[in-house]
Short mmCIF file of C-alpha atoms and ligand atoms in Angstrom, two decimals:
data_model
loop_
_atom_site.label_atom_id
_atom_site.label_comp_id
_atom_site.label_asym_id
_atom_site.label_seq_id
_atom_site.Cartn_x
_atom_site.Cartn_y
_atom_site.Cartn_z
CA MET A 1 231.46 -131.64 -16.40
CA THR A 2 233.32 -134.39 -18.33
CA PRO A 3 234.65 -133.80 -21.63
CA GLN A 4 231.90 -136.04 -23.20
CA ASP A 5 229.19 -133.93 -21.28
CA GLN A 6 230.78 -130.76 -22.52
CA LYS A 7 230.47 -131.98 -26.17
CA LYS A 8 226.42 -132.93 -25.25
CA ARG A 9 225.88 -129.58 -24.01
CA LYS A 10 227.53 -128.13 -26.93
CA THR A 11 225.57 -129.75 -29.31
CA ALA A 12 222.45 -129.18 -27.41
CA GLU A 13 223.14 -125.44 -27.56
CA ALA A 14 223.65 -125.68 -31.46
CA ALA A 15 220.06 -127.18 -31.65
CA ILE A 16 218.81 -124.13 -30.14
CA GLU A 17 219.09 -122.23 -33.56
CA TYR A 18 216.96 -124.91 -35.10
CA ILE A 19 213.74 -124.35 -32.87
CA LYS A 20 213.85 -120.53 -33.15
CA ASP A 21 210.64 -120.38 -35.42
CA ALA A 22 208.92 -123.44 -33.78
CA ARG A 23 205.95 -123.19 -31.81
CA VAL A 24 205.61 -126.91 -30.81
CA ILE A 25 208.76 -128.88 -30.71
CA GLY A 26 209.20 -132.88 -30.17
CA VAL A 27 211.92 -133.63 -27.21
CA GLY A 28 213.91 -137.16 -27.06
CA THR A 29 215.25 -138.70 -24.43
CA GLY A 30 218.68 -139.21 -23.05
CA SER A 31 221.55 -137.42 -21.28
CA THR A 32 222.21 -135.19 -24.49
CA VAL A 33 218.29 -134.41 -24.45
CA ASN A 34 218.71 -133.38 -20.94
CA HIS A 35 221.34 -130.81 -21.70
CA PHE A 36 219.07 -129.38 -24.41
CA ILE A 37 216.28 -129.03 -21.76
CA ASP A 38 218.74 -127.16 -19.66
CA CYS A 39 219.37 -124.91 -22.63
CA LEU A 40 215.70 -124.08 -23.21
CA ILE A 41 215.71 -122.80 -19.73
CA ASP A 42 219.24 -120.73 -19.96
CA PHE A 43 218.38 -119.44 -23.21
CA LYS A 44 214.89 -118.59 -22.09
CA ILE A 45 213.16 -120.07 -24.98
CA ASP A 46 209.32 -119.19 -25.53
CA ILE A 47 207.51 -122.20 -27.23
CA GLU A 48 203.72 -122.96 -26.62
CA GLY A 49 204.87 -126.55 -25.62
CA ALA A 50 206.75 -129.71 -26.26
CA VAL A 51 205.50 -133.13 -27.38
CA SER A 52 207.64 -135.61 -24.96
CA SER A 53 209.03 -138.99 -26.05
CA SER A 54 209.06 -140.69 -22.45
CA GLU A 55 208.05 -140.17 -18.96
CA GLY A 56 211.55 -138.96 -17.77
CA THR A 57 211.45 -135.97 -20.35
CA THR A 58 208.10 -135.09 -19.56
CA GLN A 59 208.88 -134.56 -15.84
CA ARG A 60 211.92 -132.61 -16.76
CA LEU A 61 210.11 -130.69 -19.40
CA LYS A 62 207.39 -129.70 -16.30
CA GLU A 63 210.03 -129.21 -13.97
CA ALA A 64 211.47 -126.66 -16.41
CA GLY A 65 208.11 -125.04 -16.67
CA ILE A 66 207.39 -126.03 -20.20
CA SER A 67 204.08 -127.45 -21.23
CA VAL A 68 203.99 -130.97 -22.14
CA LEU A 69 201.32 -131.39 -25.12
CA ASP A 70 199.38 -134.83 -26.26
CA LEU A 71 200.27 -135.59 -29.53
CA ASN A 72 196.58 -136.13 -30.31
CA ASP A 73 196.25 -132.44 -29.80
CA VAL A 74 199.01 -131.23 -32.04
CA ASP A 75 198.63 -130.53 -35.54
CA GLU A 76 202.45 -130.04 -36.63
CA ILE A 77 205.68 -130.81 -34.92
CA LYS A 78 207.97 -128.16 -36.75
CA VAL A 79 211.33 -129.73 -35.06
CA TYR A 80 212.13 -132.81 -33.02
CA ILE A 81 215.28 -132.74 -30.83
CA ASP A 82 216.66 -136.16 -30.15
CA GLY A 83 219.83 -137.72 -29.29
CA ALA A 84 220.97 -141.40 -30.69
CA ASP A 85 223.12 -144.26 -29.71
CA GLU A 86 224.76 -144.68 -33.23
CA VAL A 87 224.75 -142.63 -36.60
CA ASP A 88 225.96 -143.77 -39.98
CA PRO A 89 227.22 -141.73 -42.79
CA HIS A 90 223.48 -141.57 -44.32
CA LYS A 91 221.93 -140.19 -41.06
CA GLN A 92 220.43 -143.66 -40.27
CA LEU A 93 220.59 -144.34 -36.63
CA ILE A 94 220.29 -146.86 -33.55
CA LYS A 95 218.23 -145.41 -30.74
CA GLY A 96 216.54 -146.94 -27.85
CA GLY A 97 219.45 -147.18 -25.29
CA GLY A 98 217.31 -145.50 -22.85
CA GLY A 99 214.40 -147.69 -23.80
CA ALA A 100 212.05 -144.85 -25.42
CA LEU A 101 212.36 -145.81 -28.74
CA THR A 102 208.80 -146.30 -29.85
CA ARG A 103 207.55 -143.12 -28.85
CA GLU A 104 210.70 -141.43 -30.00
CA LYS A 105 210.02 -143.21 -33.65
CA ILE A 106 206.33 -141.96 -33.54
CA ILE A 107 207.60 -138.49 -32.94
CA ALA A 108 210.55 -138.71 -35.25
CA ASP A 109 207.95 -139.65 -38.21
CA ALA A 110 205.14 -137.12 -36.90
CA CYS A 111 207.82 -134.01 -37.01
CA SER A 112 208.88 -131.79 -40.20
CA GLN A 113 212.44 -131.88 -39.38
CA PHE A 114 214.35 -134.27 -36.97
CA VAL A 115 217.55 -132.68 -35.67
CA CYS A 116 219.85 -135.46 -33.99
CA ILE A 117 222.40 -134.26 -31.52
CA VAL A 118 225.37 -136.29 -30.70
CA ASP A 119 228.98 -136.26 -29.68
CA GLU A 120 231.54 -137.60 -32.07
CA SER A 121 231.96 -140.97 -30.37
CA LYS A 122 228.28 -141.93 -31.81
CA MET A 123 229.50 -141.69 -35.21
CA VAL A 124 230.07 -144.94 -36.84
CA ASP A 125 230.77 -146.35 -40.60
CA THR A 126 228.46 -149.21 -40.33
CA LEU A 127 225.62 -149.54 -37.65
CA GLY A 128 225.37 -152.43 -35.19
CA ALA A 129 228.60 -152.29 -32.46
CA PHE A 130 225.68 -150.84 -30.34
CA PRO A 131 223.37 -153.48 -29.30
CA LEU A 132 220.01 -152.98 -31.29
CA PRO A 133 217.10 -152.53 -28.96
CA ILE A 134 213.91 -153.85 -29.89
CA GLU A 135 210.78 -153.35 -27.88
CA VAL A 136 208.28 -156.27 -27.84
CA ILE A 137 204.93 -157.44 -26.13
CA PRO A 138 206.08 -159.28 -23.00
CA MET A 139 204.59 -163.01 -24.59
CA SER A 140 206.38 -162.81 -27.47
CA ARG A 141 209.94 -162.00 -25.90
CA SER A 142 211.64 -165.33 -26.56
CA TYR A 143 209.79 -166.00 -29.91
CA VAL A 144 211.19 -162.56 -31.22
CA ALA A 145 214.60 -163.34 -29.99
CA ARG A 146 214.72 -166.79 -31.59
CA GLN A 147 213.33 -165.57 -34.89
CA VAL A 148 215.89 -162.71 -34.97
CA MET A 149 218.67 -164.97 -34.09
CA SER A 150 218.08 -167.41 -36.48
CA ARG A 151 217.22 -165.11 -39.42
CA PHE A 152 219.65 -162.33 -38.95
CA GLY A 153 222.48 -163.62 -36.37
CA GLY A 154 223.41 -161.85 -33.29
CA GLN A 155 222.91 -162.40 -29.49
CA PRO A 156 219.92 -161.53 -28.23
CA GLU A 157 219.66 -160.21 -24.29
CA TRP A 158 216.67 -159.50 -22.51
CA ARG A 159 216.85 -156.03 -20.74
CA GLU A 160 215.87 -157.69 -17.27
CA ASN A 161 214.11 -155.59 -14.55
CA PHE A 162 213.27 -152.94 -17.35
CA ILE A 163 209.62 -152.10 -18.39
CA THR A 164 209.12 -149.34 -21.13
CA ASP A 165 206.78 -146.58 -20.56
CA ASN A 166 204.26 -148.62 -22.70
CA GLY A 167 204.37 -151.80 -20.28
CA ASN A 168 206.57 -153.55 -22.66
CA GLN A 169 209.79 -155.52 -22.52
CA ILE A 170 213.12 -154.62 -24.55
CA ILE A 171 215.75 -157.17 -25.94
CA ASP A 172 219.03 -155.97 -27.08
CA ILE A 173 220.70 -157.50 -29.98
CA HIS A 174 224.44 -157.84 -29.75
CA ASN A 175 227.04 -158.27 -32.65
CA LEU A 176 224.70 -157.43 -35.54
CA ASP A 177 226.54 -156.40 -38.78
CA ILE A 178 223.89 -154.17 -40.14
CA THR A 179 224.62 -153.61 -43.86
CA ASP A 180 221.20 -153.03 -45.06
CA PRO A 181 219.50 -151.04 -42.23
CA ILE A 182 216.59 -150.43 -44.24
CA ALA A 183 215.84 -154.05 -45.06
CA LEU A 184 216.50 -155.02 -41.47
CA GLU A 185 214.17 -152.47 -39.96
CA LYS A 186 211.43 -153.77 -42.25
CA ALA A 187 212.08 -157.42 -41.61
CA ILE A 188 212.13 -157.01 -37.79
CA ASN A 189 209.01 -154.95 -37.72
CA ASP A 190 207.17 -157.67 -39.40
CA ILE A 191 207.79 -160.12 -36.77
CA PRO A 192 204.46 -160.62 -34.54
CA GLY A 193 205.13 -159.25 -31.04
CA VAL A 194 207.48 -156.67 -32.28
CA ILE A 195 206.01 -152.93 -31.12
CA THR A 196 209.30 -150.92 -32.40
CA VAL A 197 212.75 -151.68 -33.54
CA GLY A 198 215.69 -149.14 -32.83
CA LEU A 199 216.67 -148.69 -36.04
CA PHE A 200 215.90 -145.33 -37.85
CA ALA A 201 216.67 -145.94 -41.11
CA ILE A 202 213.45 -146.01 -43.26
CA LYS A 203 213.27 -142.50 -42.04
CA PRO A 204 216.53 -141.05 -41.07
CA ALA A 205 217.43 -137.96 -39.36
CA ASP A 206 216.98 -135.07 -41.37
CA ILE A 207 219.94 -133.15 -39.97
CA ILE A 208 222.85 -134.33 -37.53
CA LEU A 209 224.68 -131.90 -35.05
CA ILE A 210 228.04 -133.48 -34.07
CA ALA A 211 230.04 -131.91 -31.37
CA SER A 212 233.80 -132.41 -31.26
CA ASP A 213 236.29 -130.82 -28.96
CA ASN A 214 236.50 -127.67 -31.40
CA GLU A 215 233.62 -127.37 -33.32
CA ILE A 216 229.88 -128.53 -34.48
CA LYS A 217 229.91 -130.39 -37.49
CA VAL A 218 226.28 -130.23 -39.32
CA MET A 219 225.80 -133.28 -41.53
C1 5RP B 301 216.64 -143.14 -25.50
C2 5RP B 301 217.64 -142.95 -26.94
C3 5RP B 301 218.66 -141.69 -26.61
O1 5RP B 301 218.43 -140.84 -27.55
C4 5RP B 301 220.16 -142.70 -26.65
O2 5RP B 301 220.25 -143.49 -26.02
C5 5RP B 301 221.16 -141.31 -26.68
O3 5RP B 301 221.12 -141.19 -25.37
P1 5RP B 301 222.50 -140.43 -24.72
O4 5RP B 301 221.97 -139.04 -25.16
O5 5RP B 301 222.20 -140.36 -23.27
O6 5RP B 301 223.49 -140.91 -25.14
O7 5RP B 301 217.49 -143.28 -27.82
O8 5RP B 301 215.75 -144.35 -25.83
#
């Protein structure tokens, strides 16, 4: 395991404490979450099932013998565990590097507590060094890109040869200086054709578990 992978494993292990009383959990997407799924097996966690944020996570959960539940059949998701691409001091996030941002945002909104698991490399003072993903209806891709560039700056790049689990496309906006993440999230949400922007600022994470070499910091 690389040193970064070891930190991902550590933050994933720390998240186990937060799901102890939950019957149904939400499970995000990405390499850090994959460690969390491994922990569910290693710690023999007994849950009724999990709501999954992507086809990739669904497959891994099933391989781990965990029931995957449809959000429509679930009354309450006690805890949602997911990673992030960037985290600021207000627990606001950029997500969507893995392209699962839409289902991730739905579960993050539907859960009672969102526990975000990251290694220390994800911590930033200001969001925007990581390209901001936007899931769009395919016919609106160029229009949304032009709107974002002319109104907020940055350089949009089409994530070519990538189709989301919802059949849509993604543009990544490079070099944005996101000084007001809530305002930007609202404004991008309002552009016709946008399905989801990967800013999680209106509803940030509740808890961040940050792994460094020596400790887990809880924010
Ligand atoms: C996927 C995501 C992931 O949470 C994010 O990309 C972090 O991934 P990783 O844990 O592999 O660094 O938002 O859409």
